[in-house]
């Protein structure tokens, strides 16, 4: 048995040790707004339920380990003490991951991650239409736990109302965990879920800016084949392949065969192209998926 004291390790290593061992952690996908009306959407896995009466949720946007700066969410709840906390289900996890990219202040992660904003009932920040459970909250207190990189800030939230997708209830009116299909955070790139295979990985968002779902060509963004998770992963690239790469890939036997087969059927060409790209994308090859999707008939 190895004994480790906090001071034995650099902060980033101790941070990884804590995150890898204290898991799985539920995810607070928090929508906030600043005094100028700029919306921010960001996930936090330092989160849980702490009281039923009054109903209290607490999440912690920590100071960044690398440079001790604070996150837009923390700045926003000081300016406008309101938040909508969404729980994350498997069908939105890739888009959630994309929203964790550190876009500049003023960039709307609803747009970047491809979520639909819906006006809240009691608070100013919008909620996510695609979420299955959303908690509209007022912020009672923000309690800093330190002033160094890695220090947490407890955002103590009182639930004003809850929006729940009726499809996740069972015949007794209780939430069915299989239907809700929650996702939880582990260490590194790892996540777990409450339905189906328990462990899976999502590549961390780029240290540079992913292009975002909003920059995906409309024909691809509105595909009836590609899911929100597919779009989230496609949006987490820094740039699209060069035209020369696209043309070269278009000479591959698979693409040439498809192009010949559907030369007089544009709808079938797009459908088969998108299904092929989806298969490749879910196998982990994002660049190849883009090369497929950007082919012309």
Short mmCIF file of C-alpha atoms in Angstrom, two decimals:
data_model
loop_
_atom_site.label_atom_id
_atom_site.label_comp_id
_atom_site.label_asym_id
_atom_site.label_seq_id
_atom_site.Cartn_x
_atom_site.Cartn_y
_atom_site.Cartn_z
CA UNK A 1 0.00 0.00 0.00
CA UNK A 2 1.43 3.36 -1.04
CA UNK A 3 0.77 6.35 1.21
CA UNK A 4 0.61 9.74 -0.51
CA UNK A 5 0.30 13.14 1.14
CA UNK A 6 -1.06 16.13 -0.82
CA UNK A 7 2.31 17.89 -0.64
CA UNK A 8 4.11 14.81 -2.06
CA UNK A 9 2.86 15.47 -5.59
CA UNK A 10 2.61 18.45 -7.92
CA UNK A 11 -0.95 19.81 -7.92
CA UNK A 12 -1.82 18.47 -11.42
CA UNK A 13 -0.79 14.93 -10.40
CA UNK A 14 -2.68 15.05 -7.12
CA UNK A 15 -5.69 16.47 -8.99
CA UNK A 16 -5.60 13.47 -11.35
CA UNK A 17 -5.26 11.07 -8.40
CA UNK A 18 -8.36 12.53 -6.74
CA UNK A 19 -10.40 12.49 -9.94
CA UNK A 20 -9.37 8.94 -10.75
CA UNK A 21 -10.27 7.56 -7.33
CA UNK A 22 -13.33 9.58 -6.27
CA UNK A 23 -15.62 8.38 -9.03
CA UNK A 24 -18.01 8.04 -10.71
CA UNK A 25 -19.10 11.64 -10.22
CA UNK A 26 -22.41 13.09 -11.47
CA UNK A 27 -22.10 15.98 -13.88
CA UNK A 28 -23.69 19.40 -13.42
CA UNK A 29 -24.14 20.87 -16.89
CA UNK A 30 -24.58 24.48 -15.84
CA UNK A 31 -26.18 27.27 -17.86
CA UNK A 32 -25.40 30.78 -16.57
CA UNK A 33 -25.58 34.35 -17.83
CA UNK A 34 -23.51 37.49 -17.17
CA UNK A 35 -24.69 41.03 -16.50
CA UNK A 36 -24.51 41.86 -20.23
CA UNK A 37 -26.68 38.87 -21.16
CA UNK A 38 -23.93 36.59 -22.50
CA UNK A 39 -24.85 32.92 -21.97
CA UNK A 40 -22.34 30.30 -20.85
CA UNK A 41 -22.79 26.52 -20.75
CA UNK A 42 -20.20 24.34 -19.01
CA UNK A 43 -20.00 20.93 -17.26
CA UNK A 44 -18.68 20.34 -13.73
CA UNK A 45 -18.13 16.94 -12.11
CA UNK A 46 -17.56 18.31 -8.60
CA UNK A 47 -21.31 18.18 -7.98
CA UNK A 48 -24.05 16.55 -5.93
CA UNK A 49 -27.36 16.80 -4.05
CA UNK A 50 -27.05 17.96 -0.42
CA UNK A 51 -30.56 18.67 0.88
CA UNK A 52 -34.18 17.95 0.00
CA UNK A 53 -35.88 20.51 2.25
CA UNK A 54 -34.78 23.04 1.16
CA UNK A 55 -33.68 21.39 -2.11
CA UNK A 56 -29.97 22.21 -2.41
CA UNK A 57 -27.53 21.28 -5.16
CA UNK A 58 -23.85 22.27 -4.94
CA UNK A 59 -21.29 22.33 -7.72
CA UNK A 60 -17.75 23.65 -7.68
CA UNK A 61 -16.05 25.52 -10.53
CA UNK A 62 -12.44 25.20 -9.36
CA UNK A 63 -9.72 27.70 -10.13
CA UNK A 64 -7.64 26.38 -13.03
CA UNK A 65 -4.66 24.34 -11.86
CA UNK A 66 -2.36 25.54 -14.63
CA UNK A 67 -2.66 29.31 -14.13
CA UNK A 68 -5.03 29.98 -11.19
CA UNK A 69 -7.61 31.74 -13.38
CA UNK A 70 -11.37 31.45 -12.80
CA UNK A 71 -14.03 30.09 -15.13
CA UNK A 72 -16.76 32.12 -16.81
CA UNK A 73 -19.41 30.18 -14.87
CA UNK A 74 -17.99 31.38 -11.55
CA UNK A 75 -17.81 34.97 -12.78
CA UNK A 76 -21.38 34.76 -14.06
CA UNK A 77 -22.98 33.49 -10.84
CA UNK A 78 -21.39 36.40 -9.00
CA UNK A 79 -22.94 38.83 -11.51
CA UNK A 80 -26.30 37.05 -11.93
CA UNK A 81 -26.91 34.58 -9.06
CA UNK A 82 -29.01 32.13 -11.07
CA UNK A 83 -28.23 28.86 -12.85
CA UNK A 84 -29.91 26.00 -14.67
CA UNK A 85 -28.30 22.66 -13.81
CA UNK A 86 -28.90 19.81 -16.26
CA UNK A 87 -28.00 16.18 -15.67
CA UNK A 88 -26.20 14.56 -18.59
CA UNK A 89 -27.57 11.53 -20.42
CA UNK A 90 -25.64 9.40 -22.89
CA UNK A 91 -27.36 10.88 -25.95
CA UNK A 92 -25.83 14.31 -25.27
CA UNK A 93 -22.43 13.42 -23.78
CA UNK A 94 -20.28 14.22 -26.83
CA UNK A 95 -21.91 17.63 -27.17
CA UNK A 96 -21.41 18.18 -23.43
CA UNK A 97 -17.73 17.35 -23.84
CA UNK A 98 -17.44 19.86 -26.71
CA UNK A 99 -19.05 22.54 -24.52
CA UNK A 100 -16.23 22.07 -22.00
CA UNK A 101 -13.82 23.64 -24.51
CA UNK A 102 -12.48 26.91 -23.12
CA UNK A 103 -13.99 29.25 -25.68
CA UNK A 104 -13.45 33.00 -25.16
CA UNK A 105 -15.93 34.94 -23.02
CA UNK A 106 -18.99 35.86 -25.04
CA UNK A 107 -18.98 32.67 -27.17
CA UNK A 108 -22.29 30.84 -26.70
CA UNK A 109 -21.66 27.13 -26.04
CA UNK A 110 -25.32 26.39 -26.85
CA UNK A 111 -24.44 27.33 -30.42
CA UNK A 112 -20.98 25.73 -30.46
CA UNK A 113 -22.23 22.42 -29.07
CA UNK A 114 -25.43 22.36 -31.13
CA UNK A 115 -27.95 22.51 -28.28
CA UNK A 116 -31.37 24.17 -28.46
CA UNK A 117 -31.91 26.91 -25.84
CA UNK A 118 -35.34 27.14 -24.20
CA UNK A 119 -36.47 30.05 -22.04
CA UNK A 120 -36.52 29.17 -18.35
CA UNK A 121 -39.58 29.78 -16.17
CA UNK A 122 -38.05 31.50 -13.14
CA UNK A 123 -34.43 32.37 -13.96
CA UNK A 124 -32.61 34.27 -16.71
CA UNK A 125 -30.23 31.55 -18.03
CA UNK A 126 -31.86 29.35 -20.70
CA UNK A 127 -32.17 25.60 -20.34
CA UNK A 128 -31.25 22.84 -22.81
CA UNK A 129 -34.19 21.43 -24.75
CA UNK A 130 -32.35 18.12 -25.29
CA UNK A 131 -31.78 17.55 -21.54
CA UNK A 132 -34.07 15.06 -19.79
CA UNK A 133 -33.90 16.75 -16.37
CA UNK A 134 -33.22 20.44 -15.73
CA UNK A 135 -33.14 22.26 -12.39
CA UNK A 136 -33.82 26.00 -12.36
CA UNK A 137 -31.96 27.39 -9.34
CA UNK A 138 -31.20 30.57 -7.48
CA UNK A 139 -27.66 30.84 -6.09
CA UNK A 140 -27.82 31.28 -2.31
CA UNK A 141 -24.07 31.56 -1.73
CA UNK A 142 -20.70 31.15 -3.40
CA UNK A 143 -18.15 29.90 -0.90
CA UNK A 144 -14.46 30.00 -1.98
CA UNK A 145 -12.29 27.21 -0.55
CA UNK A 146 -8.94 28.85 -1.34
CA UNK A 147 -7.19 31.27 -3.66
CA UNK A 148 -4.68 28.96 -5.40
CA UNK A 149 -4.86 26.89 -8.59
CA UNK A 150 -7.14 23.90 -7.98
CA UNK A 151 -9.10 25.62 -5.20
CA UNK A 152 -12.84 24.99 -5.36
CA UNK A 153 -15.72 27.44 -5.11
CA UNK A 154 -18.92 25.95 -3.72
CA UNK A 155 -21.89 27.32 -5.64
CA UNK A 156 -24.80 26.57 -3.32
CA UNK A 157 -27.98 26.41 -5.40
CA UNK A 158 -31.60 26.24 -4.25
CA UNK A 159 -33.92 24.47 -6.68
CA UNK A 160 -36.89 26.60 -7.73
CA UNK A 161 -38.40 24.09 -10.17
CA UNK A 162 -37.52 20.93 -12.08
CA UNK A 163 -38.30 20.12 -15.72
CA UNK A 164 -38.50 16.37 -16.38
CA UNK A 165 -39.04 14.51 -19.67
CA UNK A 166 -42.07 12.31 -18.96
CA UNK A 167 -40.58 9.57 -21.16
CA UNK A 168 -38.07 8.64 -18.42
CA UNK A 169 -40.76 7.67 -15.88
CA UNK A 170 -41.79 4.03 -15.39
CA UNK A 171 -45.35 2.82 -14.95
CA UNK A 172 -45.21 3.77 -11.24
CA UNK A 173 -44.24 7.35 -11.98
CA UNK A 174 -40.64 6.85 -10.80
CA UNK A 175 -37.57 7.72 -12.87
CA UNK A 176 -36.29 4.61 -14.65
CA UNK A 177 -32.45 4.69 -14.64
CA UNK A 178 -32.33 2.73 -17.90
CA UNK A 179 -34.49 5.32 -19.65
CA UNK A 180 -32.61 8.25 -18.11
CA UNK A 181 -29.25 6.68 -19.06
CA UNK A 182 -27.16 9.04 -16.94
CA UNK A 183 -23.47 9.61 -17.57
CA UNK A 184 -20.89 10.10 -14.81
CA UNK A 185 -17.28 11.30 -14.84
CA UNK A 186 -14.23 9.22 -13.99
CA UNK A 187 -10.54 10.13 -14.28
CA UNK A 188 -8.76 11.11 -17.52
CA UNK A 189 -10.93 10.54 -20.60
CA UNK A 190 -13.14 7.97 -18.87
CA UNK A 191 -16.89 8.10 -18.24
CA UNK A 192 -19.50 5.61 -17.05
CA UNK A 193 -23.21 5.25 -17.73
CA UNK A 194 -26.24 3.73 -16.02
CA UNK A 195 -27.40 1.67 -19.00
CA UNK A 196 -25.65 -0.74 -21.35
CA UNK A 197 -21.83 -1.03 -21.33
CA UNK A 198 -20.64 0.82 -18.25
CA UNK A 199 -17.27 2.28 -19.27
CA UNK A 200 -16.37 4.35 -22.31
CA UNK A 201 -13.90 7.05 -23.34
CA UNK A 202 -14.34 10.46 -24.98
CA UNK A 203 -11.25 12.26 -26.25
CA UNK A 204 -10.66 15.45 -24.28
CA UNK A 205 -11.59 18.65 -26.14
CA UNK A 206 -8.71 20.26 -27.99
CA UNK A 207 -6.47 22.67 -26.13
CA UNK A 208 -7.06 24.81 -29.21
CA UNK A 209 -10.63 25.71 -30.20
CA UNK A 210 -12.81 23.07 -31.83
CA UNK A 211 -14.75 24.51 -34.78
CA UNK A 212 -18.06 23.77 -33.01
CA UNK A 213 -21.29 22.28 -34.31
CA UNK A 214 -22.31 25.69 -35.66
CA UNK A 215 -19.46 25.55 -38.20
CA UNK A 216 -20.44 22.15 -39.58
CA UNK A 217 -21.93 22.49 -43.09
CA UNK A 218 -25.72 22.67 -42.91
CA UNK A 219 -26.31 19.52 -44.98
CA UNK A 220 -24.26 17.54 -42.46
CA UNK A 221 -25.56 19.36 -39.37
CA UNK A 222 -29.17 18.59 -40.35
CA UNK A 223 -28.48 14.96 -41.25
CA UNK A 224 -31.26 12.53 -40.26
CA UNK A 225 -28.55 9.89 -39.78
CA UNK A 226 -25.97 11.61 -37.57
CA UNK A 227 -26.76 11.93 -33.86
CA UNK A 228 -26.02 14.81 -31.50
CA UNK A 229 -23.08 12.81 -30.15
CA UNK A 230 -21.78 12.37 -33.71
CA UNK A 231 -22.02 16.11 -34.34
CA UNK A 232 -20.33 16.87 -31.03
CA UNK A 233 -17.32 14.78 -32.00
CA UNK A 234 -17.22 16.24 -35.51
CA UNK A 235 -17.24 19.73 -34.01
CA UNK A 236 -14.22 18.98 -31.85
CA UNK A 237 -11.68 19.43 -34.65
CA UNK A 238 -9.52 22.49 -35.12
CA UNK A 239 -10.05 22.66 -38.89
CA UNK A 240 -11.55 20.71 -41.78
CA UNK A 241 -9.42 18.58 -44.11
CA UNK A 242 -7.75 20.40 -47.02
CA UNK A 243 -9.43 20.28 -50.43
CA UNK A 244 -6.57 18.19 -51.84
CA UNK A 245 -7.07 15.55 -49.12
CA UNK A 246 -10.80 15.45 -49.85
CA UNK A 247 -10.20 14.98 -53.57
CA UNK A 248 -7.59 12.25 -53.00
CA UNK A 249 -9.89 10.37 -50.64
CA UNK A 250 -12.66 10.62 -53.23
CA UNK A 251 -10.60 8.32 -55.51
CA UNK A 252 -10.79 5.43 -53.01
CA UNK A 253 -12.62 2.30 -54.32
CA UNK A 254 -15.40 2.56 -51.72
CA UNK A 255 -16.26 6.17 -52.59
CA UNK A 256 -15.96 5.63 -56.35
CA UNK A 257 -18.27 2.60 -56.13
CA UNK A 258 -20.85 4.58 -54.12
CA UNK A 259 -20.60 7.55 -56.47
CA UNK A 260 -21.26 5.32 -59.49
CA UNK A 261 -24.10 3.43 -57.81
CA UNK A 262 -25.98 6.58 -56.74
CA UNK A 263 -25.09 8.94 -59.58
CA UNK A 264 -28.79 9.47 -60.31
CA UNK A 265 -30.06 9.29 -56.73
CA UNK A 266 -28.79 12.19 -54.61
CA UNK A 267 -30.85 11.28 -51.53
CA UNK A 268 -29.46 7.73 -51.42
CA UNK A 269 -25.92 9.02 -52.00
CA UNK A 270 -26.19 11.34 -48.98
CA UNK A 271 -27.83 8.66 -46.81
CA UNK A 272 -25.16 6.02 -47.55
CA UNK A 273 -22.36 8.56 -47.24
CA UNK A 274 -23.58 9.66 -43.81
CA UNK A 275 -24.07 6.08 -42.61
CA UNK A 276 -20.56 5.17 -43.73
CA UNK A 277 -19.16 8.25 -41.98
CA UNK A 278 -21.10 7.43 -38.81
CA UNK A 279 -19.64 3.91 -38.71
CA UNK A 280 -16.11 5.29 -39.13
CA UNK A 281 -16.71 8.08 -36.60
CA UNK A 282 -17.99 5.70 -33.94
CA UNK A 283 -14.87 3.62 -34.56
CA UNK A 284 -12.83 6.67 -33.50
CA UNK A 285 -11.48 7.97 -36.84
CA UNK A 286 -12.77 11.55 -36.90
CA UNK A 287 -10.60 12.74 -39.79
CA UNK A 288 -11.70 9.90 -42.07
CA UNK A 289 -15.32 10.61 -41.17
CA UNK A 290 -14.87 14.21 -42.27
CA UNK A 291 -13.23 13.08 -45.52
CA UNK A 292 -16.27 10.90 -46.21
CA UNK A 293 -18.83 13.57 -45.33
CA UNK A 294 -17.21 16.21 -47.52
CA UNK A 295 -17.38 14.13 -50.70
CA UNK A 296 -19.37 15.43 -53.65
CA UNK A 297 -21.53 13.27 -55.91
#
